[in-house]
Amino acid sequence: KPMEGRISDIGPHKYDDYFPPVIKKNFGKWLYHEILEPGVLLHVAESGDKVYTVRVGGTRTMSITHIRELCDIADKYCGGYLRWTTRNNIEFMVEDEATMKALRDDLNSRKFDGGSFKFPVGGTGASVSNMIHTQGWVHCHTPATDASGPVKCVMDALFDEFKHMRMPAPVRVALACCINMCGAVHCSDIGLVGIHRKPPMIDHEWADQLCEIPLAVAACPTAAVRPTKVEHNGEKVNSIAIKEDRCMYCGNCYTMCPALPIADSEGDGIAIMVGGKVSNRISMPKFSKVVVGYIPNEPPRWPSLTKTVKHIVEVYAANAEKYERLGEWAERIGWESFFKLTGLEFTHHLIDDFRDSAYYTWRQSTQFKF
Ligand code: SF4
Ligand code: SF4
């Protein structure tokens, strides 16, 4: 409903307009929380109020009928309130245990025709949480891979670990479909990144007509783009030249100039990074490191990607100590041992050129012996 004093409904409402009453009442006054079982949290407030949260895995792109069903469930159990998390989970909050159990059982009983869970409960604690991801072929213009497709396949392969909490520590998996990374790949336990491997193709016919050439020049982070004049259909036309050995295939210039398409079925694919985290627990936050330089796009089920990610998770689960995140485990045993245990090949493609000590890359580590 329109808010008082607003002349339109454009833009987000104030964040607490949609708080459930118990959340509003106890805002900033929560004493502690615990995880009662996979997918079920209990928060206790100073006032003694309790909130049971049931978390279900969702998708970033949802049909209207799916969203309507979620809203019907929220109407039935939660006074019409529900929330989406940043990792595409949906959380239902209730105030008593009996309602929580009825809600949980109801969610677990709802299946698609093929028998798969519509609203799987899980994703808490030492589990593989739902994947945060970007837009992929559905929507964005610079992707080197799809997002929803590989995410669906990887989560299908890891689904048992979403439903249980038997990992050494939380495992956060993320996917960004280009290196501009509007996902959380740089600091995830496992990050999947779409990569282009060829420079943009220059369409001289349209460059001057579709683009502000100075914008394309300014968009390039490595100064690989420059204006030029070329012979096209017997005429001299304003266009663009790209110094290919400076290009890092980021696609930024295509963002500015539609005459510089970069998507390529042979060049595009996915790199795997591991070992990042945001949490301060036990050790400092870390950036992820590239451990697989390239996996081809294999729609519709991305078998090589799925197999590799599952394998990394299994080796981590079998070898890490309790509470150790993937990056902490790899650092404790040494990254050489990480490559030996996982069987992943260390190649020169994994060595990067960052000079910033904040990144702690392979090249800068005198301890790394490969
Ligand atoms: Fe677009 Fe890149 Fe974000 Fe994917 S990661 S949605 S291609 S900006
Ligand atoms: Fe520059 Fe990126 Fe375009 Fe390459 S893809 S020319 S690095 S903006």
mmCIF file of C-alpha atoms and ligand atoms in Angstrom:
data_model
loop_
_atom_site.group_PDB
_atom_site.id
_atom_site.type_symbol
_atom_site.label_atom_id
_atom_site.label_comp_id
_atom_site.label_asym_id
_atom_site.label_seq_id
_atom_site.Cartn_x
_atom_site.Cartn_y
_atom_site.Cartn_z
ATOM 1 C CA LYS A 1 0.000 0.000 0.000
ATOM 2 C CA PRO A 2 1.269 3.560 -0.661
ATOM 3 C CA MET A 3 3.090 5.114 2.280
ATOM 4 C CA GLU A 4 1.969 8.366 3.829
ATOM 5 C CA GLY A 5 3.790 11.367 2.359
ATOM 6 C CA ARG A 6 5.019 9.512 -0.736
ATOM 7 C CA ILE A 7 3.950 10.648 -4.174
ATOM 8 C CA SER A 8 4.888 7.391 -5.877
ATOM 9 C CA ASP A 9 5.724 3.797 -5.108
ATOM 10 C CA ILE A 10 9.135 4.006 -6.800
ATOM 11 C CA GLY A 11 12.126 2.813 -4.766
ATOM 12 C CA PRO A 12 12.406 0.690 -1.682
ATOM 13 C CA HIS A 13 10.319 1.331 1.398
ATOM 14 C CA LYS A 14 11.996 1.841 4.736
ATOM 15 C CA TYR A 15 13.439 -1.508 5.755
ATOM 16 C CA ASP A 16 11.316 -1.962 8.868
ATOM 17 C CA ASP A 17 7.964 -1.335 7.165
ATOM 18 C CA TYR A 18 7.666 -5.051 6.530
ATOM 19 C CA PHE A 19 9.083 -6.466 9.744
ATOM 20 C CA PRO A 20 6.880 -9.076 11.407
ATOM 21 C CA PRO A 21 5.550 -7.517 14.668
ATOM 22 C CA VAL A 22 7.792 -9.699 16.891
ATOM 23 C CA ILE A 23 10.896 -8.630 14.946
ATOM 24 C CA LYS A 24 9.903 -4.978 15.174
ATOM 25 C CA LYS A 25 9.235 -5.256 18.894
ATOM 26 C CA ASN A 26 12.604 -6.858 19.679
ATOM 27 C CA PHE A 27 14.723 -5.017 17.133
ATOM 28 C CA GLY A 28 18.342 -4.836 18.324
ATOM 29 C CA LYS A 29 17.499 -6.800 21.480
ATOM 30 C CA TRP A 30 18.225 -10.387 20.550
ATOM 31 C CA LEU A 31 20.147 -12.417 23.117
ATOM 32 C CA TYR A 32 21.268 -15.442 21.131
ATOM 33 C CA HIS A 33 20.320 -17.891 18.433
ATOM 34 C CA GLU A 34 20.862 -21.580 17.814
ATOM 35 C CA ILE A 35 20.303 -24.015 14.971
ATOM 36 C CA LEU A 36 17.779 -26.624 16.125
ATOM 37 C CA GLU A 37 18.105 -28.847 13.061
ATOM 38 C CA PRO A 38 19.132 -28.316 9.421
ATOM 39 C CA GLY A 39 17.117 -25.370 8.112
ATOM 40 C CA VAL A 40 15.554 -24.402 11.451
ATOM 41 C CA LEU A 41 16.846 -21.567 13.644
ATOM 42 C CA LEU A 42 15.670 -20.309 17.027
ATOM 43 C CA HIS A 43 16.273 -16.691 18.055
ATOM 44 C CA VAL A 44 15.606 -15.645 21.657
ATOM 45 C CA ALA A 45 15.136 -11.986 22.634
ATOM 46 C CA GLU A 46 15.860 -10.204 25.929
ATOM 47 C CA SER A 47 12.091 -9.966 26.429
ATOM 48 C CA GLY A 48 11.860 -13.777 26.325
ATOM 49 C CA ASP A 49 10.154 -13.705 22.919
ATOM 50 C CA LYS A 50 11.170 -16.524 20.599
ATOM 51 C CA VAL A 51 11.265 -16.675 16.833
ATOM 52 C CA TYR A 52 11.580 -19.946 14.939
ATOM 53 C CA THR A 53 12.875 -19.521 11.388
ATOM 54 C CA VAL A 54 12.417 -22.196 8.743
ATOM 55 C CA ARG A 55 14.735 -21.688 5.760
ATOM 56 C CA VAL A 56 14.040 -23.179 2.349
ATOM 57 C CA GLY A 57 16.174 -23.087 -0.763
ATOM 58 C CA GLY A 58 14.756 -20.994 -3.580
ATOM 59 C CA THR A 59 15.891 -19.811 -6.980
ATOM 60 C CA ARG A 60 16.914 -16.397 -8.168
ATOM 61 C CA THR A 61 14.463 -16.570 -11.066
ATOM 62 C CA MET A 62 11.005 -17.701 -9.985
ATOM 63 C CA SER A 63 7.656 -18.143 -11.705
ATOM 64 C CA ILE A 64 4.650 -16.176 -10.509
ATOM 65 C CA THR A 65 2.897 -19.415 -9.513
ATOM 66 C CA HIS A 66 5.875 -20.392 -7.346
ATOM 67 C CA ILE A 67 5.912 -16.988 -5.622
ATOM 68 C CA ARG A 68 2.131 -17.163 -5.095
ATOM 69 C CA GLU A 69 2.513 -20.540 -3.402
ATOM 70 C CA LEU A 70 5.215 -19.098 -1.112
ATOM 71 C CA CYS A 71 2.892 -16.222 -0.230
ATOM 72 C CA ASP A 72 0.018 -18.635 0.464
ATOM 73 C CA ILE A 73 2.287 -20.547 2.875
ATOM 74 C CA ALA A 74 3.262 -17.271 4.577
ATOM 75 C CA ASP A 75 -0.439 -16.351 4.901
ATOM 76 C CA LYS A 76 -1.227 -19.735 6.405
ATOM 77 C CA TYR A 77 1.550 -19.872 9.026
ATOM 78 C CA CYS A 78 3.286 -16.507 9.380
ATOM 79 C CA GLY A 79 0.642 -13.762 9.301
ATOM 80 C CA GLY A 80 1.597 -13.024 5.696
ATOM 81 C CA TYR A 81 5.279 -12.261 6.415
ATOM 82 C CA LEU A 82 8.271 -13.910 4.751
ATOM 83 C CA ARG A 83 11.747 -12.858 3.699
ATOM 84 C CA TRP A 84 14.216 -13.565 0.912
ATOM 85 C CA THR A 85 17.870 -13.880 1.865
ATOM 86 C CA THR A 86 20.824 -12.763 -0.254
ATOM 87 C CA ARG A 87 21.512 -16.395 -1.142
ATOM 88 C CA ASN A 88 18.071 -16.890 -2.703
ATOM 89 C CA ASN A 89 16.686 -18.694 0.338
ATOM 90 C CA ILE A 90 13.233 -17.949 1.677
ATOM 91 C CA GLU A 91 12.732 -17.695 5.435
ATOM 92 C CA PHE A 92 9.432 -18.185 7.238
ATOM 93 C CA MET A 93 9.252 -16.955 10.837
ATOM 94 C CA VAL A 94 6.833 -18.197 13.487
ATOM 95 C CA GLU A 95 6.601 -17.734 17.251
ATOM 96 C CA ASP A 96 5.895 -21.213 18.608
ATOM 97 C CA GLU A 97 7.382 -24.645 18.203
ATOM 98 C CA ALA A 98 4.188 -26.453 17.211
ATOM 99 C CA THR A 99 3.581 -24.065 14.284
ATOM 100 C CA MET A 100 7.232 -24.369 13.273
ATOM 101 C CA LYS A 101 6.941 -28.168 13.096
ATOM 102 C CA ALA A 102 3.699 -28.038 11.101
ATOM 103 C CA LEU A 103 5.237 -25.495 8.722
ATOM 104 C CA ARG A 104 8.457 -27.499 8.289
ATOM 105 C CA ASP A 105 6.546 -30.704 7.554
ATOM 106 C CA ASP A 106 4.233 -28.913 5.143
ATOM 107 C CA LEU A 107 7.221 -27.428 3.263
ATOM 108 C CA ASN A 108 8.998 -30.778 3.068
ATOM 109 C CA SER A 109 5.843 -32.477 1.772
ATOM 110 C CA ARG A 110 5.365 -30.152 -1.202
ATOM 111 C CA LYS A 111 6.871 -31.759 -4.297
ATOM 112 C CA PHE A 112 6.941 -31.181 -8.043
ATOM 113 C CA ASP A 113 5.300 -33.779 -10.288
ATOM 114 C CA GLY A 114 8.671 -35.522 -10.792
ATOM 115 C CA GLY A 115 8.985 -35.955 -7.009
ATOM 116 C CA SER A 116 11.666 -33.312 -6.312
ATOM 117 C CA PHE A 117 11.343 -30.897 -3.409
ATOM 118 C CA LYS A 118 9.600 -27.611 -4.157
ATOM 119 C CA PHE A 119 10.699 -25.994 -0.920
ATOM 120 C CA PRO A 120 13.645 -27.969 0.511
ATOM 121 C CA VAL A 121 14.384 -27.102 4.144
ATOM 122 C CA GLY A 122 18.094 -26.700 4.894
ATOM 123 C CA GLY A 123 21.096 -24.510 4.135
ATOM 124 C CA THR A 124 22.062 -23.629 7.725
ATOM 125 C CA GLY A 125 25.294 -24.092 9.696
ATOM 126 C CA ALA A 126 27.897 -26.544 8.449
ATOM 127 C CA SER A 127 26.027 -27.312 5.251
ATOM 128 C CA VAL A 128 26.438 -26.345 1.617
ATOM 129 C CA SER A 129 24.299 -23.243 1.532
ATOM 130 C CA ASN A 130 22.189 -22.194 -1.402
ATOM 131 C CA MET A 131 24.214 -20.537 -4.154
ATOM 132 C CA ILE A 132 24.283 -16.812 -4.666
ATOM 133 C CA HIS A 133 24.611 -16.028 -8.339
ATOM 134 C CA THR A 134 24.314 -13.489 -11.089
ATOM 135 C CA GLN A 135 22.085 -13.116 -14.117
ATOM 136 C CA GLY A 136 23.643 -15.226 -16.861
ATOM 137 C CA TRP A 137 22.270 -15.660 -20.329
ATOM 138 C CA VAL A 138 18.763 -14.818 -19.109
ATOM 139 C CA HIS A 139 19.417 -11.155 -18.652
ATOM 140 C CA CYS A 140 22.909 -9.640 -18.709
ATOM 141 C CA HIS A 141 24.928 -8.705 -21.793
ATOM 142 C CA THR A 142 28.518 -9.718 -20.879
ATOM 143 C CA PRO A 143 28.150 -13.258 -19.494
ATOM 144 C CA ALA A 144 30.702 -15.914 -20.417
ATOM 145 C CA THR A 145 28.432 -18.607 -19.026
ATOM 146 C CA ASP A 146 24.871 -19.010 -17.884
ATOM 147 C CA ALA A 147 24.056 -18.549 -14.198
ATOM 148 C CA SER A 148 20.770 -20.332 -13.435
ATOM 149 C CA GLY A 149 21.754 -23.398 -15.540
ATOM 150 C CA PRO A 150 25.083 -24.317 -13.915
ATOM 151 C CA VAL A 151 23.794 -23.293 -10.471
ATOM 152 C CA LYS A 152 20.872 -25.693 -10.810
ATOM 153 C CA CYS A 153 23.191 -28.540 -11.879
ATOM 154 C CA VAL A 154 25.772 -27.904 -9.138
ATOM 155 C CA MET A 155 23.114 -27.630 -6.428
ATOM 156 C CA ASP A 156 21.481 -30.846 -7.668
ATOM 157 C CA ALA A 157 24.866 -32.555 -7.187
ATOM 158 C CA LEU A 158 25.352 -31.054 -3.712
ATOM 159 C CA PHE A 159 21.733 -31.284 -2.600
ATOM 160 C CA ASP A 160 22.317 -33.859 0.164
ATOM 161 C CA GLU A 161 24.786 -31.464 1.775
ATOM 162 C CA PHE A 162 22.186 -28.679 1.683
ATOM 163 C CA LYS A 163 19.830 -30.900 3.719
ATOM 164 C CA HIS A 164 22.427 -31.933 6.308
ATOM 165 C CA MET A 165 25.017 -30.178 8.461
ATOM 166 C CA ARG A 166 27.850 -32.696 8.213
ATOM 167 C CA MET A 167 30.480 -30.516 6.522
ATOM 168 C CA PRO A 168 33.450 -29.404 8.666
ATOM 169 C CA ALA A 169 32.160 -25.811 8.430
ATOM 170 C CA PRO A 170 29.795 -23.762 6.236
ATOM 171 C CA VAL A 171 30.478 -24.126 2.515
ATOM 172 C CA ARG A 172 29.432 -21.072 0.529
ATOM 173 C CA VAL A 173 29.305 -21.601 -3.219
ATOM 174 C CA ALA A 174 28.754 -18.701 -5.610
ATOM 175 C CA LEU A 175 28.668 -18.116 -9.334
ATOM 176 C CA ALA A 176 29.367 -14.972 -11.367
ATOM 177 C CA CYS A 177 28.913 -15.211 -15.097
ATOM 178 C CA CYS A 178 31.708 -12.765 -15.979
ATOM 179 C CA ILE A 179 34.797 -11.420 -14.250
ATOM 180 C CA ASN A 180 32.992 -8.199 -13.375
ATOM 181 C CA MET A 181 31.593 -10.505 -10.700
ATOM 182 C CA CYS A 182 28.386 -8.993 -9.515
ATOM 183 C CA GLY A 183 28.161 -12.274 -7.495
ATOM 184 C CA ALA A 184 30.192 -13.002 -4.348
ATOM 185 C CA VAL A 185 32.751 -15.191 -6.031
ATOM 186 C CA HIS A 186 35.875 -13.405 -4.826
ATOM 187 C CA CYS A 187 35.266 -14.403 -1.199
ATOM 188 C CA SER A 188 33.384 -17.723 -1.366
ATOM 189 C CA ASP A 189 34.586 -21.168 -0.320
ATOM 190 C CA ILE A 190 33.961 -22.173 -3.924
ATOM 191 C CA GLY A 191 33.493 -19.546 -6.603
ATOM 192 C CA LEU A 192 32.584 -20.271 -10.209
ATOM 193 C CA VAL A 193 33.439 -17.470 -12.616
ATOM 194 C CA GLY A 194 32.477 -17.153 -16.243
ATOM 195 C CA ILE A 195 35.537 -16.228 -18.298
ATOM 196 C CA HIS A 196 35.977 -15.015 -21.845
ATOM 197 C CA ARG A 197 39.245 -16.035 -23.482
ATOM 198 C CA LYS A 198 39.185 -13.956 -26.628
ATOM 199 C CA PRO A 199 39.131 -10.193 -27.185
ATOM 200 C CA PRO A 200 35.963 -8.505 -28.456
ATOM 201 C CA MET A 201 35.140 -8.768 -32.143
ATOM 202 C CA ILE A 202 35.055 -5.319 -33.738
ATOM 203 C CA ASP A 203 32.150 -4.506 -36.014
ATOM 204 C CA HIS A 204 33.593 -1.627 -38.061
ATOM 205 C CA GLU A 205 30.317 -1.031 -39.875
ATOM 206 C CA TRP A 206 28.464 -0.098 -36.717
ATOM 207 C CA ALA A 207 31.140 1.141 -34.304
ATOM 208 C CA ASP A 208 30.741 4.826 -35.136
ATOM 209 C CA GLN A 209 26.969 4.574 -35.481
ATOM 210 C CA LEU A 210 26.130 2.639 -32.327
ATOM 211 C CA CYS A 211 28.869 3.864 -29.982
ATOM 212 C CA GLU A 212 30.327 6.923 -28.401
ATOM 213 C CA ILE A 213 33.868 5.820 -29.216
ATOM 214 C CA PRO A 214 35.489 7.876 -26.389
ATOM 215 C CA LEU A 215 33.255 6.028 -23.896
ATOM 216 C CA ALA A 216 34.483 2.656 -25.153
ATOM 217 C CA VAL A 217 38.072 3.904 -24.865
ATOM 218 C CA ALA A 218 37.476 5.159 -21.325
ATOM 219 C CA ALA A 219 35.755 1.917 -20.309
ATOM 220 C CA CYS A 220 38.841 -0.235 -20.789
ATOM 221 C CA PRO A 221 40.714 -0.832 -17.520
ATOM 222 C CA THR A 222 43.933 -1.816 -19.308
ATOM 223 C CA ALA A 223 43.982 0.933 -21.947
ATOM 224 C CA ALA A 224 43.706 -1.654 -24.727
ATOM 225 C CA VAL A 225 41.067 0.291 -26.679
ATOM 226 C CA ARG A 226 41.925 3.233 -28.896
ATOM 227 C CA PRO A 227 40.083 5.163 -31.610
ATOM 228 C CA THR A 228 41.182 4.578 -35.182
ATOM 229 C CA LYS A 229 40.095 5.032 -38.782
ATOM 230 C CA VAL A 230 39.688 1.956 -40.958
ATOM 231 C CA GLU A 231 38.815 1.228 -44.556
ATOM 232 C CA HIS A 232 35.291 -0.225 -44.679
ATOM 233 C CA ASN A 233 33.302 -0.780 -47.915
ATOM 234 C CA GLY A 234 35.678 1.533 -49.748
ATOM 235 C CA GLU A 235 35.316 4.346 -47.225
ATOM 236 C CA LYS A 236 37.402 5.572 -44.311
ATOM 237 C CA VAL A 237 35.267 5.213 -41.174
ATOM 238 C CA ASN A 238 35.803 6.028 -37.504
ATOM 239 C CA SER A 239 36.205 2.833 -35.522
ATOM 240 C CA ILE A 240 38.040 1.109 -32.706
ATOM 241 C CA ALA A 241 41.293 -0.821 -32.435
ATOM 242 C CA ILE A 242 42.106 -3.246 -29.624
ATOM 243 C CA LYS A 243 45.640 -4.057 -28.526
ATOM 244 C CA GLU A 244 45.072 -7.741 -27.967
ATOM 245 C CA ASP A 245 48.015 -8.430 -25.677
ATOM 246 C CA ARG A 246 46.661 -5.867 -23.220
ATOM 247 C CA CYS A 247 43.101 -7.241 -23.271
ATOM 248 C CA MET A 248 41.972 -9.223 -20.236
ATOM 249 C CA TYR A 249 38.641 -10.162 -21.871
ATOM 250 C CA CYS A 250 36.520 -8.406 -19.266
ATOM 251 C CA GLY A 251 33.821 -7.167 -21.637
ATOM 252 C CA ASN A 252 33.673 -3.659 -20.160
ATOM 253 C CA CYS A 253 34.064 -2.075 -23.586
ATOM 254 C CA TYR A 254 31.073 -4.066 -24.851
ATOM 255 C CA THR A 255 29.060 -2.569 -21.998
ATOM 256 C CA MET A 256 29.719 0.819 -23.582
ATOM 257 C CA CYS A 257 29.711 -0.218 -27.209
ATOM 258 C CA PRO A 258 27.391 -2.852 -28.738
ATOM 259 C CA ALA A 259 29.724 -3.056 -31.767
ATOM 260 C CA LEU A 260 32.295 -4.921 -29.622
ATOM 261 C CA PRO A 261 30.583 -8.265 -28.895
ATOM 262 C CA ILE A 262 32.697 -10.649 -26.810
ATOM 263 C CA ALA A 263 30.516 -13.768 -26.319
ATOM 264 C CA ASP A 264 32.079 -16.740 -28.108
ATOM 265 C CA SER A 265 31.038 -20.373 -27.896
ATOM 266 C CA GLU A 266 34.630 -21.687 -28.057
ATOM 267 C CA GLY A 267 36.386 -19.069 -25.962
ATOM 268 C CA ASP A 268 33.859 -18.816 -23.140
ATOM 269 C CA GLY A 269 33.699 -21.083 -20.095
ATOM 270 C CA ILE A 270 34.108 -21.250 -16.334
ATOM 271 C CA ALA A 271 37.064 -20.935 -13.932
ATOM 272 C CA ILE A 272 36.890 -22.312 -10.379
ATOM 273 C CA MET A 273 38.199 -20.351 -7.394
ATOM 274 C CA VAL A 274 38.322 -21.674 -3.838
ATOM 275 C CA GLY A 275 39.220 -20.713 -0.313
ATOM 276 C CA GLY A 276 37.594 -17.315 0.147
ATOM 277 C CA LYS A 277 35.425 -16.245 3.046
ATOM 278 C CA VAL A 278 33.898 -13.119 4.565
ATOM 279 C CA SER A 279 33.779 -14.411 8.122
ATOM 280 C CA ASN A 280 36.263 -13.265 10.765
ATOM 281 C CA ARG A 281 35.871 -16.480 12.755
ATOM 282 C CA ILE A 282 39.168 -18.322 13.481
ATOM 283 C CA SER A 283 41.056 -16.475 10.720
ATOM 284 C CA MET A 284 40.859 -13.246 8.745
ATOM 285 C CA PRO A 285 38.571 -12.933 5.719
ATOM 286 C CA LYS A 286 40.227 -14.242 2.570
ATOM 287 C CA PHE A 287 40.001 -13.857 -1.173
ATOM 288 C CA SER A 288 39.400 -16.960 -3.269
ATOM 289 C CA LYS A 289 42.212 -18.279 -5.508
ATOM 290 C CA VAL A 290 41.883 -19.756 -8.975
ATOM 291 C CA VAL A 291 42.425 -23.540 -8.908
ATOM 292 C CA VAL A 292 40.880 -24.546 -12.239
ATOM 293 C CA GLY A 293 41.646 -22.209 -15.129
ATOM 294 C CA TYR A 294 38.954 -23.268 -17.585
ATOM 295 C CA ILE A 295 36.018 -25.631 -17.917
ATOM 296 C CA PRO A 296 33.984 -25.439 -21.122
ATOM 297 C CA ASN A 297 30.320 -24.507 -21.129
ATOM 298 C CA GLU A 298 28.378 -27.747 -21.407
ATOM 299 C CA PRO A 299 24.690 -26.935 -21.284
ATOM 300 C CA PRO A 300 22.231 -28.182 -20.313
ATOM 301 C CA ARG A 301 23.811 -30.140 -17.402
ATOM 302 C CA TRP A 302 27.443 -28.863 -17.193
ATOM 303 C CA PRO A 303 28.819 -32.348 -16.309
ATOM 304 C CA SER A 304 32.542 -31.436 -16.047
ATOM 305 C CA LEU A 305 31.871 -28.438 -13.822
ATOM 306 C CA THR A 306 29.478 -30.345 -11.598
ATOM 307 C CA LYS A 307 31.849 -33.291 -11.198
ATOM 308 C CA THR A 308 34.802 -31.050 -10.329
ATOM 309 C CA VAL A 309 32.909 -29.012 -7.727
ATOM 310 C CA LYS A 310 31.482 -32.136 -6.097
ATOM 311 C CA HIS A 311 34.953 -33.665 -5.973
ATOM 312 C CA ILE A 312 36.464 -30.570 -4.278
ATOM 313 C CA VAL A 313 33.674 -30.617 -1.679
ATOM 314 C CA GLU A 314 34.171 -34.332 -1.008
ATOM 315 C CA VAL A 315 37.952 -34.046 -0.590
ATOM 316 C CA TYR A 316 37.505 -31.049 1.731
ATOM 317 C CA ALA A 317 34.859 -32.872 3.790
ATOM 318 C CA ALA A 318 37.046 -35.972 4.128
ATOM 319 C CA ASN A 319 40.208 -34.119 5.173
ATOM 320 C CA ALA A 320 39.430 -30.856 6.967
ATOM 321 C CA GLU A 321 39.092 -30.542 10.725
ATOM 322 C CA LYS A 322 35.858 -29.500 12.380
ATOM 323 C CA TYR A 323 35.188 -25.736 12.018
ATOM 324 C CA GLU A 324 37.840 -25.354 9.306
ATOM 325 C CA ARG A 325 36.618 -23.467 6.249
ATOM 326 C CA LEU A 326 37.923 -24.675 2.907
ATOM 327 C CA GLY A 327 40.579 -21.926 2.658
ATOM 328 C CA GLU A 328 41.729 -22.481 6.246
ATOM 329 C CA TRP A 329 42.157 -26.177 5.549
ATOM 330 C CA ALA A 330 44.121 -25.529 2.339
ATOM 331 C CA GLU A 331 46.387 -23.052 4.130
ATOM 332 C CA ARG A 332 47.004 -25.421 7.038
ATOM 333 C CA ILE A 333 47.976 -28.371 4.851
ATOM 334 C CA GLY A 334 49.645 -26.128 2.228
ATOM 335 C CA TRP A 335 48.207 -25.370 -1.198
ATOM 336 C CA GLU A 336 50.581 -27.919 -2.775
ATOM 337 C CA SER A 337 48.813 -30.590 -0.713
ATOM 338 C CA PHE A 338 45.450 -29.178 -1.754
ATOM 339 C CA PHE A 339 46.389 -29.779 -5.410
ATOM 340 C CA LYS A 340 47.753 -33.249 -4.607
ATOM 341 C CA LEU A 341 44.713 -34.336 -2.607
ATOM 342 C CA THR A 342 42.176 -33.016 -5.083
ATOM 343 C CA GLY A 343 44.159 -34.192 -8.105
ATOM 344 C CA LEU A 344 43.634 -30.787 -9.742
ATOM 345 C CA GLU A 345 46.448 -29.835 -12.062
ATOM 346 C CA PHE A 346 48.510 -26.770 -11.202
ATOM 347 C CA THR A 347 49.330 -24.968 -14.438
ATOM 348 C CA HIS A 348 50.819 -21.613 -15.393
ATOM 349 C CA HIS A 349 47.284 -20.441 -16.141
ATOM 350 C CA LEU A 350 46.709 -20.261 -12.403
ATOM 351 C CA ILE A 351 49.486 -17.734 -11.878
ATOM 352 C CA ASP A 352 48.227 -14.199 -12.131
ATOM 353 C CA ASP A 353 49.802 -10.821 -12.441
ATOM 354 C CA PHE A 354 48.316 -8.937 -9.510
ATOM 355 C CA ARG A 355 50.909 -6.852 -7.743
ATOM 356 C CA ASP A 356 48.750 -5.766 -4.815
ATOM 357 C CA SER A 357 49.895 -7.515 -1.655
ATOM 358 C CA ALA A 358 46.299 -7.539 -0.435
ATOM 359 C CA TYR A 359 45.601 -10.357 -2.873
ATOM 360 C CA TYR A 360 48.269 -12.825 -1.725
ATOM 361 C CA THR A 361 48.534 -14.524 -5.068
ATOM 362 C CA TRP A 362 50.433 -17.629 -5.995
ATOM 363 C CA ARG A 363 53.219 -15.596 -7.562
ATOM 364 C CA GLN A 364 53.913 -13.620 -4.412
ATOM 365 C CA SER A 365 54.089 -16.551 -2.056
ATOM 366 C CA THR A 366 57.676 -17.673 -1.535
ATOM 367 C CA GLN A 367 56.211 -20.632 0.332
ATOM 368 C CA PHE A 368 54.488 -22.061 -2.714
ATOM 369 C CA LYS A 369 56.738 -24.732 -4.216
ATOM 370 C CA PHE A 370 55.127 -25.791 -7.502
HETATM 371 FE FE1 SF4 B 1 26.438 -9.413 -15.996
HETATM 372 FE FE2 SF4 B 1 28.952 -10.038 -15.324
HETATM 373 FE FE3 SF4 B 1 27.103 -9.673 -13.429
HETATM 374 FE FE4 SF4 B 1 27.035 -11.815 -15.032
HETATM 375 S S1 SF4 B 1 28.616 -11.303 -13.482
HETATM 376 S S2 SF4 B 1 25.271 -10.553 -14.457
HETATM 377 S S3 SF4 B 1 27.707 -10.956 -16.985
HETATM 378 S S4 SF4 B 1 27.901 -8.113 -14.847
HETATM 379 FE FE1 SF4 B 2 39.621 -3.616 -22.533
HETATM 380 FE FE2 SF4 B 2 38.121 -5.420 -21.311
HETATM 381 FE FE3 SF4 B 2 37.476 -4.564 -23.757
HETATM 382 FE FE4 SF4 B 2 39.606 -6.129 -23.392
HETATM 383 S S1 SF4 B 2 37.467 -6.701 -23.052
HETATM 384 S S2 SF4 B 2 39.489 -4.323 -24.662
HETATM 385 S S3 SF4 B 2 40.348 -5.408 -21.397
HETATM 386 S S4 SF4 B 2 37.505 -3.346 -21.878
#
